[in-house]
Coordinates of C-alpha atoms in Angstrom, one line a residue:
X1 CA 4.9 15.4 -17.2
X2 CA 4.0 12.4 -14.9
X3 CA 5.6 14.3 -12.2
X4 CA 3.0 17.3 -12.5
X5 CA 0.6 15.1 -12.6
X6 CA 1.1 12.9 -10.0
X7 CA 1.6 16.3 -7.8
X8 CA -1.8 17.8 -9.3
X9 CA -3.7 14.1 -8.0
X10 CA -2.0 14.3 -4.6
X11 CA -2.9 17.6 -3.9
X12 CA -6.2 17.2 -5.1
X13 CA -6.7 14.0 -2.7
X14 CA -5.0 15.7 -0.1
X15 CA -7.9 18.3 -0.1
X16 CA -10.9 15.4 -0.2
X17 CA -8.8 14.1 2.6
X18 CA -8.5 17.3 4.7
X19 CA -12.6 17.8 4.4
X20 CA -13.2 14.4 5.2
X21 CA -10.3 14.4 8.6
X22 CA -12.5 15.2 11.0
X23 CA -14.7 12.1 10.6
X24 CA -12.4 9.5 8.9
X25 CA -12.5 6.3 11.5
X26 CA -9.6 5.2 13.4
X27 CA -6.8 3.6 11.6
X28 CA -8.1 5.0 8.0
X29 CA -5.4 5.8 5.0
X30 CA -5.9 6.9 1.9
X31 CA -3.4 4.9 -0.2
X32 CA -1.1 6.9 -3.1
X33 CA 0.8 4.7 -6.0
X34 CA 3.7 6.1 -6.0
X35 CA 6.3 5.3 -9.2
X36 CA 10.5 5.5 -8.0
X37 CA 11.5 7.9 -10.6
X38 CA 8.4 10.6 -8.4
X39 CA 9.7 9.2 -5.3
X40 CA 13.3 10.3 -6.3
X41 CA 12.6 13.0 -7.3
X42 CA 15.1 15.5 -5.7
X43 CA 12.8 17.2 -2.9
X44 CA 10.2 14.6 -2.8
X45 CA 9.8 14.2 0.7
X46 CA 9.9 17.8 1.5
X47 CA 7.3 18.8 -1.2
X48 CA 4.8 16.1 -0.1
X49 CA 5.6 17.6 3.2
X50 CA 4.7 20.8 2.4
X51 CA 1.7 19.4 0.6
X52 CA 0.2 17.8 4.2
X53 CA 0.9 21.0 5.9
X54 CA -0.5 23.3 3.2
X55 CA -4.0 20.8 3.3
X56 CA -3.8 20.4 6.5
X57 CA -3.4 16.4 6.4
X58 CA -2.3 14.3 9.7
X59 CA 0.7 12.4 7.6
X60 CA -0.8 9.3 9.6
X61 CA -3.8 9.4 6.6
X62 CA -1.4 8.8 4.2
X63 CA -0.5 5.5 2.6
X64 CA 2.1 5.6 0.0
X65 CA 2.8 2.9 -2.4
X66 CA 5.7 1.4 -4.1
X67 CA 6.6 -1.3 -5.6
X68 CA 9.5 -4.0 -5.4
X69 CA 11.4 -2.3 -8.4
X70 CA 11.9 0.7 -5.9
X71 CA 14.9 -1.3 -4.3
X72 CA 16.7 -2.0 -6.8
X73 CA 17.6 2.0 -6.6
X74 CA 20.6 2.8 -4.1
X75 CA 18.5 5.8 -2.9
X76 CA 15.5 3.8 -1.9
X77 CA 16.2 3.2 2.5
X78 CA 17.4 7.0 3.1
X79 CA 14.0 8.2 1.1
X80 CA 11.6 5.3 2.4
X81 CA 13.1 6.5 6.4
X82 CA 12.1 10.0 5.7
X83 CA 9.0 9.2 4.6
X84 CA 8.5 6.4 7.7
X85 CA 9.9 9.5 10.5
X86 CA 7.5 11.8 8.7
X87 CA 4.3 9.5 10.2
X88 CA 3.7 8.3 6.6
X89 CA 2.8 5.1 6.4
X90 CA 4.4 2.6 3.9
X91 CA 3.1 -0.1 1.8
X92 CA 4.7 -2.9 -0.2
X93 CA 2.4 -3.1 -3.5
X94 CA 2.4 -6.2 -5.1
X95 CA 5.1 -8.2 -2.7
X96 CA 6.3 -11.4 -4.2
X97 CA 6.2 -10.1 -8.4
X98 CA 9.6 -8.2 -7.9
X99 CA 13.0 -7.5 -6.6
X100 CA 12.9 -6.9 -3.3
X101 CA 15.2 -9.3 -0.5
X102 CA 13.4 -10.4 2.5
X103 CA 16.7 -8.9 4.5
X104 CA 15.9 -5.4 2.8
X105 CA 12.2 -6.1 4.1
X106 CA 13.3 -6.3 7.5
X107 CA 15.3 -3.1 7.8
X108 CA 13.0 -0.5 6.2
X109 CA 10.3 1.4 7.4
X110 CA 6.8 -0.8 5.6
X111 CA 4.2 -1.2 7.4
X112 CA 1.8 -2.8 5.1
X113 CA 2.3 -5.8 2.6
X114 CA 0.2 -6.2 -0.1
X115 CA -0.3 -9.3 -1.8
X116 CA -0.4 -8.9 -5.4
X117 CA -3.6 -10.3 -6.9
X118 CA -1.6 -12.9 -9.4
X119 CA -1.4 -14.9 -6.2
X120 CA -4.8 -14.1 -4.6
X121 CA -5.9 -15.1 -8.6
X122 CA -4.4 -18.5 -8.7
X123 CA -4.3 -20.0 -5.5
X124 CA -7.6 -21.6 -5.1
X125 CA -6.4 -23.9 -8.2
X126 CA -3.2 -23.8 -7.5
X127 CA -1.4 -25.3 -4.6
X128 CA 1.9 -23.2 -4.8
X129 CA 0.2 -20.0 -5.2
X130 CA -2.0 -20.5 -2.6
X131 CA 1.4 -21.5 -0.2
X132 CA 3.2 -18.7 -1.5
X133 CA 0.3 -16.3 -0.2
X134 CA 0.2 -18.3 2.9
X135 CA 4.3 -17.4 3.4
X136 CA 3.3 -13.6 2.5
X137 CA 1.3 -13.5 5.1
X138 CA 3.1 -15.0 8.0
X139 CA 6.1 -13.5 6.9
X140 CA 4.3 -9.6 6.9
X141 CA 2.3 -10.7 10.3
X142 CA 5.9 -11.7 11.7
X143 CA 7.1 -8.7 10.6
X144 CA 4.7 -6.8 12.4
X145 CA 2.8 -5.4 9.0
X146 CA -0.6 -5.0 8.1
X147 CA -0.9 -7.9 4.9
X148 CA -3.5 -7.1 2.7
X149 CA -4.7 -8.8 -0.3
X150 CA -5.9 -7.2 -3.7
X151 CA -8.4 -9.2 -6.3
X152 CA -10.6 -10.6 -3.8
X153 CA -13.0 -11.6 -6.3
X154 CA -14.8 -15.2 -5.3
X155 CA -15.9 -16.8 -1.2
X156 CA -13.3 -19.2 -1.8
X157 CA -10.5 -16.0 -2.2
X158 CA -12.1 -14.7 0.7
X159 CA -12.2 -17.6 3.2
X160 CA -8.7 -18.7 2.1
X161 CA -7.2 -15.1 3.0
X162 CA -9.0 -15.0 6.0
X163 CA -7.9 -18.4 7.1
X164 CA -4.2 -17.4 6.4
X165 CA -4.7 -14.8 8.5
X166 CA -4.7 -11.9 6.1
X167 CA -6.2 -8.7 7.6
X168 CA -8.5 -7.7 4.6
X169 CA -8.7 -6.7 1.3
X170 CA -8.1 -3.7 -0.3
X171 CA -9.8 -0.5 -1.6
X172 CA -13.3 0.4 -1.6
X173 CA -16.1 -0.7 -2.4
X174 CA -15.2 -3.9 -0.7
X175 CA -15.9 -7.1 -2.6
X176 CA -19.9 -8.4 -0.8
X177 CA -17.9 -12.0 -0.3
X178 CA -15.4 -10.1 2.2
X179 CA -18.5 -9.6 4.4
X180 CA -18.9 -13.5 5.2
X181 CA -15.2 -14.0 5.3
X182 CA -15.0 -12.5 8.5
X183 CA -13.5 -9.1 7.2
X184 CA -13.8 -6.4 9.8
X185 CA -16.2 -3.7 8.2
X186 CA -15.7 -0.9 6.7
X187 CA -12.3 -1.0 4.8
X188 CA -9.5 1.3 6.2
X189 CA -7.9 1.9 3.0
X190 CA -9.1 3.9 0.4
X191 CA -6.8 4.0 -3.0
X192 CA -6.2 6.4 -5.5
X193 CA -4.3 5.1 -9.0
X194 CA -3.7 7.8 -11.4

């Protein structure tokens, strides 16, 4: 089932993570997709518990990641504050492609928005998308979030981000344009899609 084998690519980057602890530099995360139907599960949050102690993880490594569609279950702010009071920390995949309501945003426990690369595609041709990334990252940065941006592909992606104020792109290896951006070196976030 998806379920087993979401558990079975956890637990085996919870064990790359627990070798590679003792070195990882400040402020690093390796980032989880996470689907809602795993996430509400019943004992979710105290399996993945038992997961960090059992590796011996520091739960402030951990990045999971949903998506908008999360909210629209009733189930989603009592899981997501578990999660946020465990030291996990939370991202936002792909903000601004689903359903989630900016006052929703302000009462749970994110800490990172990521801009979804349809937006980071687009807006060097495209005025609105460019705006719209512009308003994701003000809004995250006024939010106190981390905003990153995914499909950093060209300079122009790059210096546009950067000039919006967006912290960095995301995953590993970063894109050789990031560099002259004025990206901070090396990336903080490592990600792990099954």
């Amino acid at each position: 089932s998806e379920r087993r084998v979401w558990l079975r690519v956890t637990s085996a980057a919870l064990q790359s993570l627990a070798h590679w602890q003792p070195n990882l530099p400040s402020g690093f995360r390796l980032a989880v997709n996470i689907a809602p139907a795993q996430l509400l599960a019943p004992g979710f949050v105290e399996n993945l518990g038992q997961m960090l102690t059992e590796h011996g993880v520091s739960p402030q490594h951990l990045r999971l990641e949903i998506t908008e569609n999360f909210f629209t279950y009733e189930q989603a702010t009592s899981k997501l504050q578990a999660l946020g009071e465990m030291g996990l920390s939370l991202a936002l995949d792909d903000f601004g492609t689903g359903y989630s309501s900016l006052a929703r945003l302000s009462r749970l426990p994110i800490d990172t928005l990521k801009i979804d690369l349809s937006f980071v595609h687009q807006m060097v041709r495209n005025t609105r998308s460019a705006a719209l990334a512009k308003t994701i990252v003000s809004i995250g940065k006024d939010l106190g979030m981390t905003v990153i941006a995914e499909g950093i592909e060209t300079q122009d992606h790059a210096a546009l981000l950067h000039g919006f104020g967006c912290q960095g792109p995301q995953g590993s290896p970063r894109p050789p344009c990031a560099d002259t951006a004025g990206f901070p070196p090396p990336p903080s976030v490592l990600s792990v899609h099954h």
